[in-house]
Amino acid sequence: MFELNGKIAIVTGASQGIGHKISHTLAKSGATVICVARSAKKIEALAKEINGNGGSAIAMPCDVSDQTEFIRTVDSVIKQFGKIDILVNNAGITRDSLLMRMKKNQWDEVLETNLSGTFYGMQSVIKTMMKNKFGRIINITSIVGLTGNAGQSNYAASKAGLIGLTQSIAKEVGSRGITVNCIAPGWIDTEMTSDLPINSKTSLLDMIPLKRIGKPEDIAYTVLFLASNEASYITGQTITVDGGRVIN
Ligand code: NDP
């Protein structure tokens, strides 16, 4: 079950945190993983780790907010491997600010990376997936895209946008054997959340029924499921992985 032998997977934001874990998890299940992020050294180290563990991975440095660069990266994967089966749009950033103080560049950077980056990725892989009548696209949104969050209007807008984007493309490509889904993580222990003040951490924990912070593997296993053949009848969905936070 959930084996990915022979599959070619692109994972963006692979240099650390959730994307790092997703890359390891997909590789362990048999996929060849193309690790994408801006930090070349970190993804090269990750690819080396995966290959050293008997898996298969290569590093391709790329800024997903640059459409030309993303297209070039995808084209070179297709040239090298002949296809792309799985795309995980995981790269994401925050530039938090209250609306009154938010600068246009804070808005633009977040929308360009989180939302446009995903659009660029999906658009560049869709042709090869349609040709092969198979594809798994998994977009990492956030529970903040479902609920909103004071001080994160740019981030919440980008993540809510991903849900509409996912549903629309799921409708466009469903007849070609391609599924498109979102995962909405709650609070996951990574660098992105490491500087939350301790009192915010305590009150956040109070609102999580499962009483623990999420781990990158909680998201990685959900990605693995959605990427597998076993998830072939699931599309256009947003799966919340948050210890029960949004039901509280
Ligand atoms: P991190 O900040 O730890 O990692 C973000 C990753 O995105 C890094 O690998 C970074 O690599 C990459 N990245 C950022 N900008 C770009 C870019 N322009 N081009 C390519 N890669 C880029 O975050 P997490 O691992 O915590 O988050 C991963 C995803 O999960 C994000 O989309 C985030 O919004 C989402 N999420 C996280 C939650 C959490 O609690 N941690 C909760 C809900 C959602 P580099 O800098 O090398 O480019």
Short mmCIF file of C-alpha atoms and ligand atoms in Angstrom, two decimals:
data_model
loop_
_atom_site.label_atom_id
_atom_site.label_comp_id
_atom_site.label_asym_id
_atom_site.label_seq_id
_atom_site.Cartn_x
_atom_site.Cartn_y
_atom_site.Cartn_z
CA MET A 1 0.00 0.00 0.00
CA PHE A 2 1.04 3.59 -0.72
CA GLU A 3 4.07 2.56 -2.75
CA LEU A 4 5.43 5.03 -5.29
CA ASN A 5 7.95 2.92 -7.22
CA GLY A 6 8.76 4.48 -10.58
CA LYS A 7 7.04 7.76 -9.77
CA ILE A 8 8.75 11.12 -10.33
CA ALA A 9 7.88 13.69 -7.66
CA ILE A 10 8.71 17.38 -7.36
CA VAL A 11 8.64 18.79 -3.82
CA THR A 12 9.01 22.55 -3.40
CA GLY A 13 10.25 24.07 -0.16
CA ALA A 14 12.33 20.94 0.38
CA SER A 15 15.27 22.61 2.12
CA GLN A 16 13.79 22.40 5.64
CA GLY A 17 10.73 21.76 7.78
CA ILE A 18 7.70 20.08 6.25
CA GLY A 19 9.09 19.88 2.69
CA HIS A 20 12.26 18.18 3.94
CA LYS A 21 10.18 15.48 5.64
CA ILE A 22 7.87 15.09 2.63
CA SER A 23 10.91 14.50 0.40
CA HIS A 24 12.26 11.76 2.69
CA THR A 25 8.84 10.13 3.01
CA LEU A 26 8.10 10.01 -0.73
CA ALA A 27 11.62 8.73 -1.44
CA LYS A 28 11.25 6.00 1.19
CA SER A 29 8.09 4.87 -0.60
CA GLY A 30 9.96 4.49 -3.87
CA ALA A 31 9.56 7.83 -5.68
CA THR A 32 12.43 9.68 -7.31
CA VAL A 33 12.27 13.06 -5.61
CA ILE A 34 13.25 16.38 -7.17
CA CYS A 35 14.04 18.59 -4.19
CA VAL A 36 13.33 22.26 -4.94
CA ALA A 37 14.12 25.38 -2.88
CA ARG A 38 16.31 28.46 -3.18
CA SER A 39 19.06 27.22 -0.82
CA ALA A 40 21.15 25.03 -3.13
CA LYS A 41 23.42 23.70 -0.38
CA LYS A 42 20.56 22.52 1.81
CA ILE A 43 18.74 20.64 -0.96
CA GLU A 44 21.98 19.14 -2.23
CA ALA A 45 22.60 17.83 1.30
CA LEU A 46 19.05 16.45 1.41
CA ALA A 47 19.43 14.68 -1.96
CA LYS A 48 22.71 13.21 -0.75
CA GLU A 49 21.01 11.96 2.44
CA ILE A 50 18.18 10.34 0.45
CA ASN A 51 20.55 8.71 -2.04
CA GLY A 52 22.74 7.54 0.85
CA ASN A 53 19.70 5.84 2.41
CA GLY A 54 19.05 3.85 -0.74
CA GLY A 55 16.48 6.27 -2.19
CA SER A 56 16.63 8.40 -5.30
CA ALA A 57 16.71 12.21 -5.32
CA ILE A 58 18.23 15.18 -7.07
CA ALA A 59 18.41 18.84 -6.04
CA MET A 60 17.19 21.60 -8.33
CA PRO A 61 17.55 25.09 -6.89
CA CYS A 62 14.66 27.32 -7.97
CA ASP A 63 12.72 30.33 -6.76
CA VAL A 64 9.08 29.33 -7.23
CA SER A 65 7.97 32.96 -7.37
CA ASP A 66 9.90 33.34 -10.62
CA GLN A 67 7.72 31.84 -13.36
CA THR A 68 10.54 31.54 -15.89
CA GLU A 69 12.76 29.73 -13.39
CA PHE A 70 9.97 27.35 -12.35
CA ILE A 71 9.14 26.49 -15.98
CA ARG A 72 12.83 25.91 -16.71
CA THR A 73 13.11 23.59 -13.70
CA VAL A 74 10.06 21.55 -14.68
CA ASP A 75 11.23 21.32 -18.30
CA SER A 76 14.60 20.00 -17.22
CA VAL A 77 12.92 17.35 -15.01
CA ILE A 78 10.82 16.24 -17.99
CA LYS A 79 13.93 16.17 -20.19
CA GLN A 80 15.81 14.04 -17.65
CA PHE A 81 13.02 11.71 -16.47
CA GLY A 82 10.44 11.86 -19.27
CA LYS A 83 7.51 12.72 -16.99
CA ILE A 84 6.28 14.15 -13.69
CA ASP A 85 3.76 12.15 -11.64
CA ILE A 86 3.57 14.11 -8.41
CA LEU A 87 3.88 17.82 -7.64
CA VAL A 88 3.86 18.98 -4.03
CA ASN A 89 3.56 22.77 -3.82
CA ASN A 90 4.83 23.24 -0.30
CA ALA A 91 7.10 26.33 -0.50
CA GLY A 92 5.63 29.12 1.56
CA ILE A 93 6.55 32.24 3.49
CA THR A 94 5.01 34.62 6.04
CA ARG A 95 5.46 38.40 6.26
CA ASP A 96 3.10 39.13 9.16
CA SER A 97 1.68 42.57 9.85
CA LEU A 98 -1.60 44.19 10.84
CA LEU A 99 -3.46 45.61 7.82
CA MET A 100 -2.82 49.22 8.88
CA ARG A 101 0.94 48.71 8.81
CA MET A 102 1.27 46.21 5.99
CA LYS A 103 3.62 47.30 3.23
CA LYS A 104 2.85 46.47 -0.38
CA ASN A 105 6.01 44.39 -0.65
CA GLN A 106 4.86 42.22 2.31
CA TRP A 107 1.60 41.58 0.48
CA ASP A 108 3.29 40.97 -2.89
CA GLU A 109 6.03 38.63 -1.62
CA VAL A 110 3.58 36.36 0.18
CA LEU A 111 1.09 36.22 -2.70
CA GLU A 112 3.87 35.71 -5.28
CA THR A 113 5.46 32.80 -3.40
CA ASN A 114 2.48 31.03 -1.86
CA LEU A 115 -0.21 31.53 -4.50
CA SER A 116 1.44 32.49 -7.79
CA GLY A 117 4.29 30.00 -7.17
CA THR A 118 1.73 27.21 -6.92
CA PHE A 119 -0.03 28.42 -10.06
CA TYR A 120 3.30 28.47 -11.96
CA GLY A 121 4.07 24.94 -10.78
CA MET A 122 0.68 23.53 -11.66
CA GLN A 123 0.66 25.17 -15.06
CA SER A 124 4.12 23.86 -15.93
CA VAL A 125 3.40 20.22 -15.03
CA ILE A 126 -0.14 19.89 -16.30
CA LYS A 127 0.69 19.11 -19.94
CA THR A 128 2.92 16.13 -19.14
CA MET A 129 0.42 14.84 -16.58
CA MET A 130 -2.44 15.12 -19.11
CA LYS A 131 -0.37 13.29 -21.70
CA ASN A 132 0.29 10.46 -19.23
CA LYS A 133 -3.30 10.45 -17.95
CA PHE A 134 -1.92 10.43 -14.43
CA GLY A 135 -1.05 13.09 -11.90
CA ARG A 136 -1.14 13.94 -8.24
CA ILE A 137 -0.96 17.61 -7.29
CA ILE A 138 -0.87 18.40 -3.59
CA ASN A 139 -0.94 22.02 -2.44
CA ILE A 140 -0.01 22.90 1.12
CA THR A 141 -2.42 25.52 2.38
CA SER A 142 -3.07 26.28 6.10
CA ILE A 143 -5.94 26.29 8.56
CA VAL A 144 -5.45 30.07 8.46
CA GLY A 145 -6.80 29.90 4.89
CA LEU A 146 -10.01 28.46 6.34
CA THR A 147 -10.37 30.65 9.42
CA GLY A 148 -8.35 33.83 8.80
CA ASN A 149 -5.89 35.16 11.38
CA ALA A 150 -5.32 38.68 12.70
CA GLY A 151 -1.91 39.93 11.57
CA GLN A 152 -1.73 37.44 8.69
CA SER A 153 -4.17 38.83 6.11
CA ASN A 154 -1.62 38.42 3.29
CA TYR A 155 -0.80 34.84 4.30
CA ALA A 156 -4.47 33.91 4.89
CA ALA A 157 -5.47 35.38 1.51
CA SER A 158 -2.74 33.38 -0.23
CA LYS A 159 -3.76 30.17 1.53
CA ALA A 160 -7.50 30.69 0.96
CA GLY A 161 -6.65 31.39 -2.69
CA LEU A 162 -4.94 28.01 -2.92
CA ILE A 163 -8.18 26.27 -1.95
CA GLY A 164 -10.17 27.92 -4.78
CA LEU A 165 -7.31 27.30 -7.20
CA THR A 166 -7.19 23.63 -6.21
CA GLN A 167 -10.94 23.12 -6.57
CA SER A 168 -10.98 24.80 -10.00
CA ILE A 169 -8.06 22.83 -11.44
CA ALA A 170 -9.47 19.59 -9.95
CA LYS A 171 -12.58 20.21 -12.07
CA GLU A 172 -10.53 21.02 -15.18
CA VAL A 173 -8.31 17.93 -15.14
CA GLY A 174 -10.31 15.24 -13.33
CA SER A 175 -11.23 13.44 -16.54
CA ARG A 176 -7.50 12.97 -17.27
CA GLY A 177 -6.70 10.90 -14.19
CA ILE A 178 -5.19 13.86 -12.34
CA THR A 179 -6.19 14.61 -8.76
CA VAL A 180 -5.60 17.99 -7.13
CA ASN A 181 -5.94 18.39 -3.38
CA CYS A 182 -4.90 20.62 -0.50
CA ILE A 183 -3.58 19.82 2.92
CA ALA A 184 -4.26 22.42 5.61
CA PRO A 185 -1.77 22.00 8.44
CA GLY A 186 -2.41 23.48 11.84
CA TRP A 187 0.52 24.40 14.06
CA ILE A 188 3.53 22.31 12.98
CA ASP A 189 6.89 22.44 14.72
CA THR A 190 9.26 23.98 12.14
CA GLU A 191 11.43 27.05 11.75
CA MET A 192 8.38 28.98 10.49
CA THR A 193 6.70 28.66 13.90
CA SER A 194 9.82 28.63 16.10
CA ASP A 195 9.63 32.30 17.10
CA LEU A 196 6.02 32.23 18.37
CA PRO A 197 6.03 33.77 21.85
CA ILE A 198 5.76 31.21 24.65
CA ASN A 199 2.38 32.54 25.90
CA SER A 200 0.92 32.21 22.36
CA LYS A 201 2.24 28.65 22.25
CA THR A 202 0.53 27.81 25.55
CA SER A 203 -2.82 29.27 24.53
CA LEU A 204 -2.60 27.62 21.08
CA LEU A 205 -1.96 24.25 22.71
CA ASP A 206 -5.06 24.74 24.88
CA MET A 207 -7.16 24.91 21.69
CA ILE A 208 -5.81 21.66 20.21
CA PRO A 209 -7.91 18.63 21.27
CA LEU A 210 -5.01 16.22 20.66
CA LYS A 211 -2.87 18.35 23.04
CA ARG A 212 0.32 18.35 21.04
CA ILE A 213 2.07 20.40 18.38
CA GLY A 214 2.06 18.79 14.94
CA LYS A 215 5.22 17.27 13.49
CA PRO A 216 6.38 17.51 9.86
CA GLU A 217 5.71 13.77 9.48
CA ASP A 218 2.02 14.34 10.27
CA ILE A 219 1.85 16.30 7.02
CA ALA A 220 4.26 14.06 5.10
CA TYR A 221 2.13 10.94 5.69
CA THR A 222 -0.96 12.75 4.43
CA VAL A 223 0.97 13.80 1.32
CA LEU A 224 2.04 10.18 0.82
CA PHE A 225 -1.58 9.03 1.01
CA LEU A 226 -2.82 11.65 -1.45
CA ALA A 227 0.07 10.86 -3.81
CA SER A 228 -0.67 7.14 -3.81
CA ASN A 229 -2.83 5.09 -6.17
CA GLU A 230 -5.05 4.34 -3.18
CA ALA A 231 -6.24 7.98 -3.12
CA SER A 232 -7.39 7.93 -6.76
CA TYR A 233 -11.02 8.86 -5.93
CA ILE A 234 -10.19 11.96 -3.89
CA THR A 235 -9.95 15.32 -5.64
CA GLY A 236 -10.66 18.99 -4.96
CA GLN A 237 -10.48 18.41 -1.21
CA THR A 238 -8.76 20.19 1.64
CA ILE A 239 -7.63 17.76 4.33
CA THR A 240 -7.05 19.47 7.65
CA VAL A 241 -4.19 18.03 9.70
CA ASP A 242 -4.26 20.08 12.89
CA GLY A 243 -4.87 17.88 15.94
CA GLY A 244 -8.50 18.99 15.84
CA ARG A 245 -7.77 22.74 16.15
CA VAL A 246 -10.43 23.94 13.69
CA ILE A 247 -13.24 21.93 15.29
CA ASN A 248 -12.58 23.65 18.60
P1 NDP B 1 9.73 26.70 6.63
O1 NDP B 1 9.85 28.17 6.75
O2 NDP B 1 10.44 25.84 7.63
O3 NDP B 1 10.20 26.24 5.17
C1 NDP B 1 9.72 26.91 4.04
C2 NDP B 1 10.33 26.26 2.81
O4 NDP B 1 9.88 26.99 1.66
C3 NDP B 1 11.84 26.30 2.81
O5 NDP B 1 12.33 25.08 2.30
C4 NDP B 1 12.16 27.44 1.86
O6 NDP B 1 13.40 27.19 1.25
C5 NDP B 1 11.02 27.30 0.87
N1 NDP B 1 10.76 28.53 0.12
C6 NDP B 1 10.37 29.73 0.59
N2 NDP B 1 10.28 30.62 -0.41
C7 NDP B 1 10.62 29.96 -1.54
C8 NDP B 1 10.72 30.33 -2.90
N3 NDP B 1 10.44 31.58 -3.32
N4 NDP B 1 11.11 29.40 -3.81
C9 NDP B 1 11.39 28.14 -3.40
N5 NDP B 1 11.32 27.72 -2.13
C10 NDP B 1 10.93 28.62 -1.21
O7 NDP B 1 8.18 26.38 6.61
P2 NDP B 1 7.35 25.07 6.98
O8 NDP B 1 8.10 23.86 6.64
O9 NDP B 1 6.80 25.25 8.33
O10 NDP B 1 6.11 25.27 5.98
C11 NDP B 1 5.95 24.56 4.77
C12 NDP B 1 4.59 24.89 4.19
O11 NDP B 1 3.58 24.56 5.15
C13 NDP B 1 4.39 26.37 3.88
O12 NDP B 1 3.64 26.52 2.72
C14 NDP B 1 3.62 26.89 5.08
O13 NDP B 1 2.84 28.01 4.76
C15 NDP B 1 2.75 25.67 5.38
N6 NDP B 1 2.23 25.65 6.73
C16 NDP B 1 3.09 25.56 7.81
C17 NDP B 1 2.57 25.55 9.09
C18 NDP B 1 3.43 25.43 10.30
O14 NDP B 1 2.88 25.52 11.42
N7 NDP B 1 4.74 25.25 10.19
C19 NDP B 1 1.13 25.65 9.34
C20 NDP B 1 0.33 25.74 8.14
C21 NDP B 1 0.88 25.73 6.89
P3 NDP B 1 14.45 28.32 0.78
O15 NDP B 1 14.42 29.42 1.79
O16 NDP B 1 15.72 27.56 0.72
O17 NDP B 1 13.99 28.75 -0.56
#
